[in-house]
PDB file of C-alpha atoms in Angstrom:
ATOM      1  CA  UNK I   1     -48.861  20.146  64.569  1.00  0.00           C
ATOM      2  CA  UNK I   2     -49.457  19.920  60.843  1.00  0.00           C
ATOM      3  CA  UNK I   3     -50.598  16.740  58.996  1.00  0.00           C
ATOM      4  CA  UNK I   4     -48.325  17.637  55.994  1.00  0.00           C
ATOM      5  CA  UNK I   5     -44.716  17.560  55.646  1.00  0.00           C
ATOM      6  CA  UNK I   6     -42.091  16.962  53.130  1.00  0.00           C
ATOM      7  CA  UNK I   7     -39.057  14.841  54.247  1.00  0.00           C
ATOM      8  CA  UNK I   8     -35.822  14.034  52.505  1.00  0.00           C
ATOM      9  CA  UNK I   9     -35.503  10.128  51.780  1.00  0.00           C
ATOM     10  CA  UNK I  10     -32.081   8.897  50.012  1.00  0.00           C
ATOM     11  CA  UNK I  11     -31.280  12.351  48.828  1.00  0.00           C
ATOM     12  CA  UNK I  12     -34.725  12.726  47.488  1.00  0.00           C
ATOM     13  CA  UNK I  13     -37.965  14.988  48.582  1.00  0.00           C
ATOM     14  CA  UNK I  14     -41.064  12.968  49.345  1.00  0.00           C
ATOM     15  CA  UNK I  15     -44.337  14.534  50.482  1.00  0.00           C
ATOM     16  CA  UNK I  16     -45.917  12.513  53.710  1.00  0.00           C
ATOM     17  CA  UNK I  17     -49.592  13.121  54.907  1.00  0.00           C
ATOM     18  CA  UNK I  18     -51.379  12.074  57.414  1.00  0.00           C
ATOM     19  CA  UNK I  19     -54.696  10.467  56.904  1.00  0.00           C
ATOM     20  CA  UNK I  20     -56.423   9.471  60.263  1.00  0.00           C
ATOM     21  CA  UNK I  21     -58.749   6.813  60.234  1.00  0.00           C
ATOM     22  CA  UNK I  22     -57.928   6.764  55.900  1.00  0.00           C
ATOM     23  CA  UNK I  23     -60.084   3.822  54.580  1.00  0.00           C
ATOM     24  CA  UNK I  24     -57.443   1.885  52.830  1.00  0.00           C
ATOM     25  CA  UNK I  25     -59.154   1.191  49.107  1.00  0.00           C
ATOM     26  CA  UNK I  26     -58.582  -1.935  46.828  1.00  0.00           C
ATOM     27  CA  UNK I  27     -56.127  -0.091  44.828  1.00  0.00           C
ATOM     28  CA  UNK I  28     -54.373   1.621  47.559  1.00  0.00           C
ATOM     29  CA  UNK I  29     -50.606   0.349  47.417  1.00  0.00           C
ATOM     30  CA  UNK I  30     -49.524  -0.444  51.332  1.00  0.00           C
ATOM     31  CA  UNK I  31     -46.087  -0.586  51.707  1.00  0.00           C
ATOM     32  CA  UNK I  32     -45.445  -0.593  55.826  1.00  0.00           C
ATOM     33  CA  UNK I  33     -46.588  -1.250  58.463  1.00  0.00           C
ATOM     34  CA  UNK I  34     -46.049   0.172  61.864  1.00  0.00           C
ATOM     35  CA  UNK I  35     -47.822  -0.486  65.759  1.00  0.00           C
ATOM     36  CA  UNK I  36     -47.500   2.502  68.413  1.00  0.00           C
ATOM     37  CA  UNK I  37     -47.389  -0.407  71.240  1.00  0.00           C
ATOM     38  CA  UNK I  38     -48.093   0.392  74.717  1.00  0.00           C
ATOM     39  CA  UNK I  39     -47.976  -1.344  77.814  1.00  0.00           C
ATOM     40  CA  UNK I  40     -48.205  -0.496  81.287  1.00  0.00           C
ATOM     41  CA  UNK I  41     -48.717   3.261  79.872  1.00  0.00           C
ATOM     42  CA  UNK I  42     -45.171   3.124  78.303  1.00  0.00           C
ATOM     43  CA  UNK I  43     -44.258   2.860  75.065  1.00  0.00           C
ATOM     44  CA  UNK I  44     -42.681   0.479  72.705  1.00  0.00           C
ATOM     45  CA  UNK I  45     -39.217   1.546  70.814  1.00  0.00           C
ATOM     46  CA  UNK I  46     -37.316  -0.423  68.852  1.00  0.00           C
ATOM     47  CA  UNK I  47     -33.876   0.076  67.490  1.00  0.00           C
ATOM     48  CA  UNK I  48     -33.299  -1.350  63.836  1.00  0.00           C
ATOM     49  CA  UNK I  49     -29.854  -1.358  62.103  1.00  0.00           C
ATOM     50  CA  UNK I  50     -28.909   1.960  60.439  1.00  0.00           C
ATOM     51  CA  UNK I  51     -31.792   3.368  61.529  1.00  0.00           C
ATOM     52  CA  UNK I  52     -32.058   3.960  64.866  1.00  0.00           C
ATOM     53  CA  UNK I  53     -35.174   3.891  67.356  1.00  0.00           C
ATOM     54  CA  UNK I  54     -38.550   3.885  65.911  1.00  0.00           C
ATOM     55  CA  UNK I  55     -42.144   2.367  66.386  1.00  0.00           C
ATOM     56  CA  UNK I  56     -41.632  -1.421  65.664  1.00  0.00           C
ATOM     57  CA  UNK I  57     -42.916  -2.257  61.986  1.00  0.00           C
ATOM     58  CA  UNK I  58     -41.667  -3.254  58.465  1.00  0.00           C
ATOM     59  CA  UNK I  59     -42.798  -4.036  54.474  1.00  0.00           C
ATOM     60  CA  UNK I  60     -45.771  -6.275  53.858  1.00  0.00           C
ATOM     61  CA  UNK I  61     -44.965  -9.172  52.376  1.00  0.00           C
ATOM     62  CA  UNK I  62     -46.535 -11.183  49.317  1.00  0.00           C
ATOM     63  CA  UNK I  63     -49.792 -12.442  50.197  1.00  0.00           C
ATOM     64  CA  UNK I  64     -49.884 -11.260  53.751  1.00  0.00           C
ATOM     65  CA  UNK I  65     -52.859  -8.599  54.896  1.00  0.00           C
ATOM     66  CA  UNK I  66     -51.798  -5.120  56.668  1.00  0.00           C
ATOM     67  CA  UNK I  67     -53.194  -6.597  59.855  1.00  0.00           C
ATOM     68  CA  UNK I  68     -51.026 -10.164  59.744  1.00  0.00           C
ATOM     69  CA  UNK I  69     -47.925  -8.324  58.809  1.00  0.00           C
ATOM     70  CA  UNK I  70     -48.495  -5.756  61.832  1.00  0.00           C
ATOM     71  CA  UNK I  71     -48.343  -8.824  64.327  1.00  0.00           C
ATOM     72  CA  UNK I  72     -45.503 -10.754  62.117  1.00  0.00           C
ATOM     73  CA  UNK I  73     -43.248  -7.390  61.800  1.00  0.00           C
ATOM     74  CA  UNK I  74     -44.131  -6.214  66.089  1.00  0.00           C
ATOM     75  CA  UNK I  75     -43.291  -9.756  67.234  1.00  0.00           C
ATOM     76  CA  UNK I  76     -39.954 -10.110  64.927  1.00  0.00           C
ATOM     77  CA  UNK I  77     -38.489  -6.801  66.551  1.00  0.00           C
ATOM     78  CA  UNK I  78     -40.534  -6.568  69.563  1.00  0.00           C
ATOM     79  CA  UNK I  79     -41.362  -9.762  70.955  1.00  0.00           C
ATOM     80  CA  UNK I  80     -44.459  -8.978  71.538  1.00  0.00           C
ATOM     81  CA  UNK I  81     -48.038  -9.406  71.015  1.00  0.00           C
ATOM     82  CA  UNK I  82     -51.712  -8.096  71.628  1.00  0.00           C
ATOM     83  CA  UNK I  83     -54.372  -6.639  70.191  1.00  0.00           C
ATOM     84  CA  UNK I  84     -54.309  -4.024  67.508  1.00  0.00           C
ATOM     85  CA  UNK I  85     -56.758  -1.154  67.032  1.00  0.00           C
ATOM     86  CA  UNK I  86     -56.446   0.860  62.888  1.00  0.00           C
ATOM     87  CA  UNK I  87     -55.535   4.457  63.246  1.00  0.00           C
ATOM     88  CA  UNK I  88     -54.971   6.104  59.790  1.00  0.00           C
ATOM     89  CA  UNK I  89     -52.279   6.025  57.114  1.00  0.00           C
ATOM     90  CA  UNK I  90     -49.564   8.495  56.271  1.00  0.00           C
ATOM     91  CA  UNK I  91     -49.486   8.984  52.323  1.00  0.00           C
ATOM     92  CA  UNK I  92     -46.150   9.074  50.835  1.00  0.00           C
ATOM     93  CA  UNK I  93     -46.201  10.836  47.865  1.00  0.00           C
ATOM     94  CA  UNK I  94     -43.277  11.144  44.933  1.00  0.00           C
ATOM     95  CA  UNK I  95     -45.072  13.704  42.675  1.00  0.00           C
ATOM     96  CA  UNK I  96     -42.926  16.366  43.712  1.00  0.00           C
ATOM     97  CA  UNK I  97     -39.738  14.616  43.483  1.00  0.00           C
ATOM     98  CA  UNK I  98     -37.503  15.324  40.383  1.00  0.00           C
ATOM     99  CA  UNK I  99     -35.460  11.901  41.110  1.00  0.00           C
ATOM    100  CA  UNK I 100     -38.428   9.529  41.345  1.00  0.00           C
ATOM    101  CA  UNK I 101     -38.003   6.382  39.155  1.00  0.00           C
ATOM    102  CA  UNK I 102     -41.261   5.159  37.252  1.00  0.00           C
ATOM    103  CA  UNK I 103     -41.798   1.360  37.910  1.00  0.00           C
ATOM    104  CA  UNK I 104     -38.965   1.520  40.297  1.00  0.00           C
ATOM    105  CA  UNK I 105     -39.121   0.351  44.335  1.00  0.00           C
ATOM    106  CA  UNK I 106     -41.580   2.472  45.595  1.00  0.00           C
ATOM    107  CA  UNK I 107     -44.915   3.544  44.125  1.00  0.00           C
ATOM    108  CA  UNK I 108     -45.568   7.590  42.995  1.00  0.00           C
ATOM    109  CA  UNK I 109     -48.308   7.424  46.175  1.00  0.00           C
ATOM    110  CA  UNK I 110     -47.770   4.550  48.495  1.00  0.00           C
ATOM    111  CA  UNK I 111     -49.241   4.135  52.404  1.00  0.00           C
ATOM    112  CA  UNK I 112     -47.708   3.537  55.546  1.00  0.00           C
ATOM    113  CA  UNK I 113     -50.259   2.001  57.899  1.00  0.00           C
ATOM    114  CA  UNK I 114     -50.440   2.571  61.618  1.00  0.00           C
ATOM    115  CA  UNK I 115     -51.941   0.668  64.563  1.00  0.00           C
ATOM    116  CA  UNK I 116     -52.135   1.100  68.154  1.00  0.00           C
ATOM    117  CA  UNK I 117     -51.629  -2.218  69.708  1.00  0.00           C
ATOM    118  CA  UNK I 118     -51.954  -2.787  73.625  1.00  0.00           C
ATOM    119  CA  UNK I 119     -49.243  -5.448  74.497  1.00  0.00           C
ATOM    120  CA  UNK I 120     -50.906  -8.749  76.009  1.00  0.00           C
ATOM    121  CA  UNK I 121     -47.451 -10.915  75.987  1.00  0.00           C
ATOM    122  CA  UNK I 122     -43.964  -9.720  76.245  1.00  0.00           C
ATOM    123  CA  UNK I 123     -41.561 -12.780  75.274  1.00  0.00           C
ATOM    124  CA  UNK I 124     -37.990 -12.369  75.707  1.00  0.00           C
ATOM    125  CA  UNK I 125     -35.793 -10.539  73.583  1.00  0.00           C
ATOM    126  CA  UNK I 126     -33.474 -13.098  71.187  1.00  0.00           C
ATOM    127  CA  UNK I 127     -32.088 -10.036  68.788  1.00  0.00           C
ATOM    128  CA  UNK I 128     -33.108 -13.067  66.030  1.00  0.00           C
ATOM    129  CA  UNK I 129     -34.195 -10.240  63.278  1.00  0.00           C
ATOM    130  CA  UNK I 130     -33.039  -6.662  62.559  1.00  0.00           C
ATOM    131  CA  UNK I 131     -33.920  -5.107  65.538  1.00  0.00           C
ATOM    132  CA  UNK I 132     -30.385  -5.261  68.434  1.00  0.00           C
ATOM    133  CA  UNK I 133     -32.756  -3.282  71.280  1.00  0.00           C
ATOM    134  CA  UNK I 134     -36.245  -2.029  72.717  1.00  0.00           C
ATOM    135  CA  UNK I 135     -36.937  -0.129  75.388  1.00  0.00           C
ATOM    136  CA  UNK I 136     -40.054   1.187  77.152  1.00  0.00           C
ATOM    137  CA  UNK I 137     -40.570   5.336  77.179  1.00  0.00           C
ATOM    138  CA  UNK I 138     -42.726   7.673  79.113  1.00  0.00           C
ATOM    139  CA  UNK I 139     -45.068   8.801  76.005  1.00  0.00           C
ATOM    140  CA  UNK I 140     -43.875  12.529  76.849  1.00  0.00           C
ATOM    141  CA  UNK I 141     -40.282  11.444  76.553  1.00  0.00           C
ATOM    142  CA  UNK I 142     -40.533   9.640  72.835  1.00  0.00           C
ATOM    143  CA  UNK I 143     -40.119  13.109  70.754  1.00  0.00           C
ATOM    144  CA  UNK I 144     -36.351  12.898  72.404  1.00  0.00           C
ATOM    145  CA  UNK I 145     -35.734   9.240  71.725  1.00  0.00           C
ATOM    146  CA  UNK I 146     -37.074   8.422  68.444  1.00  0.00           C
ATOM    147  CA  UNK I 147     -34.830   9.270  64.897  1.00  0.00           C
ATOM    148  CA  UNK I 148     -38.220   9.486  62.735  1.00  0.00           C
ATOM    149  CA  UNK I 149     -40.027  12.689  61.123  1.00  0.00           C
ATOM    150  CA  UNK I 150     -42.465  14.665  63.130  1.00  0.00           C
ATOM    151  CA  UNK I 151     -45.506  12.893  61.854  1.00  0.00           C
ATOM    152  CA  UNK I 152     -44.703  10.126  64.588  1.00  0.00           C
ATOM    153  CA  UNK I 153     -45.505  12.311  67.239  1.00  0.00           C
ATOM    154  CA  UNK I 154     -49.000  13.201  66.074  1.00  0.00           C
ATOM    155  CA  UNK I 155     -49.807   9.344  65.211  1.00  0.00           C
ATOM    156  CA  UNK I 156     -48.284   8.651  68.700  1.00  0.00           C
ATOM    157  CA  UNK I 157     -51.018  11.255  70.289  1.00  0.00           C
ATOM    158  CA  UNK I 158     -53.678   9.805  68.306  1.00  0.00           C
ATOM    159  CA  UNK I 159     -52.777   6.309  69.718  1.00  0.00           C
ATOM    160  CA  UNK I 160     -53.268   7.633  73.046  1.00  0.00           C
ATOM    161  CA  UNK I 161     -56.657   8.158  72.817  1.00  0.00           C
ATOM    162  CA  UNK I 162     -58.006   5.520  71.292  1.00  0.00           C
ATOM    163  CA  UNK I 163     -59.080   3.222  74.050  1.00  0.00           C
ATOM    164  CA  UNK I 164     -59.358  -0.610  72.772  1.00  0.00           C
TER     165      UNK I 164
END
């Protein structure tokens, strides 16, 4: 599997790399956040409006830390909590792409954060926020459920080893 791939977002080519273990600087600009969330050796999916079923996670907000929005952003579509291990970052990068807009929504190099986060409490699901379902997959059997670039499957397998 490759750490390097370019994706088509909105009509428009944007680089994504995988950093594991990326020490997030100062001036890094974090834009998401995302938890690989197991429990009971399954895994956590989430489907979101529009977008299918993907890792639970979401935009940091204004004075919130990566960390603090991980937990806010797994419990709003999740319902869930636990403890959350870093594992790297994926770098999205707009240098290559002809339509990116300076000082428009998203940064020329922004980073997506990810976490593994073993599930203490499972809550019921109230559908309150943008997420309508979850469900718990076999880690084997997530390449065939989630609608999410390749990348996800080499930040799952990463996840799986790290023992917290």
């Amino acid at each position: 599997m490759t750490n390097e791939i370019t994706v088509v977002w909105g009509g428009h080519p944007v680089k994504l790399i995988w950093q594991p273990s990326k020490v997030v600087l100062k001036e890094d600009i974090v834009t998401s956040v995302h938890g690989c969330c197991f429990h009971a050796g399954k895994v956590l999916l989430v489907r979101v409006k529009n977008r299918g079923f993907n890792m639970p996670g979401g935009h940091v907000e204004a004075n919130e830390t990566p960390e603090e929005t991980l937990h806010r952003e797994i419990y709003e579509e999740g319902y869930v909590k636990g403890d959350a291990t870093y594992i790297g970052a994926i770098e999205v990068n707009h240098k290559d792409n002809p339509f990116y807009i300076v000082n428009g929504k998203y940064p020329l190099i922004g980073y997506q954060l990810f976490y593994r986060l073993d599930i203490e409490y499972c809550f019921p699901f109230l559908r309150e926020n943008e997420a309508t379902t979850r469900i718990w997959v076999e880690p084997e059997e997530v390449p065939y459920v989630i609608d999410d670039h390749e990348l996800i499957i080499t930040i799952l397998r990463e996840a799986e080893i790290i023992n917290n």
